[in-house]
C-alpha positions as YAML, in Angstrom:
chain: A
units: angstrom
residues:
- id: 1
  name: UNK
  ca: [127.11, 79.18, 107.55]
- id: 2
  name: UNK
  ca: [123.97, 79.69, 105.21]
- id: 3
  name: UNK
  ca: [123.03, 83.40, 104.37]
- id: 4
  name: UNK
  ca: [119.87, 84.65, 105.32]
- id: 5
  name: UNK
  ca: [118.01, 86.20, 102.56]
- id: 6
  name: UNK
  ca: [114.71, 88.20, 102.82]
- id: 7
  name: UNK
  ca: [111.50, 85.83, 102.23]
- id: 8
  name: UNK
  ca: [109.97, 87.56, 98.65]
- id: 9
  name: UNK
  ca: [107.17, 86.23, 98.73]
- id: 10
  name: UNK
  ca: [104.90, 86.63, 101.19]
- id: 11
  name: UNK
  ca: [102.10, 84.22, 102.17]
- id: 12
  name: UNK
  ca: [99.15, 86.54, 103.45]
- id: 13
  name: UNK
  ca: [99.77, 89.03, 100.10]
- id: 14
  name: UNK
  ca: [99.65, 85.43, 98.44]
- id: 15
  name: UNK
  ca: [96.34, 84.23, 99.72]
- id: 16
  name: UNK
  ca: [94.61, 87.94, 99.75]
- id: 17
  name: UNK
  ca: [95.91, 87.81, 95.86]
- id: 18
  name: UNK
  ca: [94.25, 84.59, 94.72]
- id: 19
  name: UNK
  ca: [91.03, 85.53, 96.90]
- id: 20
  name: UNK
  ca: [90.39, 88.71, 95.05]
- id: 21
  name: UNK
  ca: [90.69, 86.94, 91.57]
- id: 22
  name: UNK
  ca: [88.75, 84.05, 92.76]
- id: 23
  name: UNK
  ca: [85.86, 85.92, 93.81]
- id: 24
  name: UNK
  ca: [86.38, 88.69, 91.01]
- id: 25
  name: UNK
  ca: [86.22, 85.92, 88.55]
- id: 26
  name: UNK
  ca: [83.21, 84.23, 89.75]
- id: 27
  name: UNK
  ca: [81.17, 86.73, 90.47]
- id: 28
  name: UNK
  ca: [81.50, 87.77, 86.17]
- id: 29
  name: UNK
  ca: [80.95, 84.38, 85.75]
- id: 30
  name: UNK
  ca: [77.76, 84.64, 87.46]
- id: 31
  name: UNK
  ca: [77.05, 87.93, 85.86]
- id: 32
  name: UNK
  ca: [77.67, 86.27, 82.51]
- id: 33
  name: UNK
  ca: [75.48, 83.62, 83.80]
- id: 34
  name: UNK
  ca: [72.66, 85.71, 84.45]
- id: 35
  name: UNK
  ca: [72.82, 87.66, 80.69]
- id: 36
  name: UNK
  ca: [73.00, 84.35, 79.02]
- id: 37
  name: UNK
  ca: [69.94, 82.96, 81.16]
- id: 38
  name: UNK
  ca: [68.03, 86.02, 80.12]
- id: 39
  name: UNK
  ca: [69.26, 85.55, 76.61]
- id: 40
  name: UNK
  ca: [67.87, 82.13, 76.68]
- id: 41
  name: UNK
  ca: [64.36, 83.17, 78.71]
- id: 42
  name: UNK
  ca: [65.09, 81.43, 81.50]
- id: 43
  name: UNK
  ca: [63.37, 84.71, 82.70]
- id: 44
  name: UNK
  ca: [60.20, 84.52, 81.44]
- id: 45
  name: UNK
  ca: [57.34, 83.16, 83.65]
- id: 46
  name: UNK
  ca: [59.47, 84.37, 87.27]
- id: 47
  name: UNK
  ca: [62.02, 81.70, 85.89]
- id: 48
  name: UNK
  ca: [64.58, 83.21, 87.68]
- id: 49
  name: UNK
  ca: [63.48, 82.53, 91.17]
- id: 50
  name: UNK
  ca: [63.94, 78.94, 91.53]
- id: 51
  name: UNK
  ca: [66.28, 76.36, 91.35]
- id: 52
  name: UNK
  ca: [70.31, 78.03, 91.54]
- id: 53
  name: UNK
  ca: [68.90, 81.66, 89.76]
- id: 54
  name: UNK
  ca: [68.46, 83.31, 93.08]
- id: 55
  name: UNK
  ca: [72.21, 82.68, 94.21]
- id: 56
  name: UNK
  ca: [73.74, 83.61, 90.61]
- id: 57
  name: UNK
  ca: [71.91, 86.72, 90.77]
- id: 58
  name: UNK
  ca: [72.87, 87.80, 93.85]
- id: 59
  name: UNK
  ca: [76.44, 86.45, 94.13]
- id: 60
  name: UNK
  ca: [77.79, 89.57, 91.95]
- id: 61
  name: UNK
  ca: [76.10, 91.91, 94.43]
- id: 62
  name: UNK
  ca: [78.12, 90.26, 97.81]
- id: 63
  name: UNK
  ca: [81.62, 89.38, 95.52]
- id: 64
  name: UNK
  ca: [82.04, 92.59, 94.18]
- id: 65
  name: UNK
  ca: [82.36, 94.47, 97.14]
- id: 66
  name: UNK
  ca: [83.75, 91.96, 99.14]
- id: 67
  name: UNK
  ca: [86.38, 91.79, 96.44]
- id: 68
  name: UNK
  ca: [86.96, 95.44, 96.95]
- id: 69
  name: UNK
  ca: [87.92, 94.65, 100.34]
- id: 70
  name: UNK
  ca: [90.17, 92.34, 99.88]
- id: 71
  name: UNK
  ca: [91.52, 94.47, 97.49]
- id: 72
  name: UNK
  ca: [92.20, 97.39, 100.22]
- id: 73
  name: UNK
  ca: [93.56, 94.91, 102.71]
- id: 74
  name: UNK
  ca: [95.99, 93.68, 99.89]
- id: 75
  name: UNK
  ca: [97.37, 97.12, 99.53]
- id: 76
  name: UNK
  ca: [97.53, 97.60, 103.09]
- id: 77
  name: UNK
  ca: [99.34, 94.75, 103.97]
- id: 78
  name: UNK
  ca: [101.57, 95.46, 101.27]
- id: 79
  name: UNK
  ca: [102.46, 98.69, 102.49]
- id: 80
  name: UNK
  ca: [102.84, 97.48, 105.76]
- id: 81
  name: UNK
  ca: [105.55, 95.37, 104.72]
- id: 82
  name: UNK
  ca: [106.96, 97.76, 102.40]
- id: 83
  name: UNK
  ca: [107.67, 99.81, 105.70]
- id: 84
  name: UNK
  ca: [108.61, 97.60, 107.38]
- id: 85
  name: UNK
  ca: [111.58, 96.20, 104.87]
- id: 86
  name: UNK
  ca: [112.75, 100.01, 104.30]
- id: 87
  name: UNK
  ca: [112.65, 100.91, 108.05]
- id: 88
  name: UNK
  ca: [116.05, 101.15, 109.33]
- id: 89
  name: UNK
  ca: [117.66, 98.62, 110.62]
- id: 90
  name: UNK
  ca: [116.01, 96.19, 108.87]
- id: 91
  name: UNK
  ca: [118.80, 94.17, 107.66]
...
């Protein structure tokens, strides 16, 4: 007979993990985006409310905070399972 082991890694702490980085790292990208666009003058003359501008400026404001709550439903999740491994018979 095969031994059951504990799964390690765990798929929804996965996917919550790779969300928050995606949309963490994209939404600096965008931010980045924006200085170098105003570095450039893409700025001047309302420049930056046509064309993609308009979503790369606001993108950081939405990401951010949706980051942040992926962020507290990472943590929650893993303590969920934390308890849930440490609870008593468990094994």
């Amino acid at each position: 007979m095969s031994e059951s082991r504990p799964v390690t890694e765990h798929r929804a702490e996965r996917i919550l993990a790779y969300m928050f980085v995606g949309i963490v790292g994209v939404s600096i990208l965008a931010f980045l985006a924006v200085m170098f666009g105003t570095l450039a003058g893409a700025g001047e003359n309302d420049g930056f409310s046509s064309g993609a501008w308009p979503f790369v400026i606001m993108l950081p404001w939405f990401g951010l905070p949706l980051a942040f709550l992926l962020l507290i439903a990472l943590l929650i999740v893993n303590g969920v399972r934390r308890r849930r491994e440490s609870a008593p018979g468990s094994s």
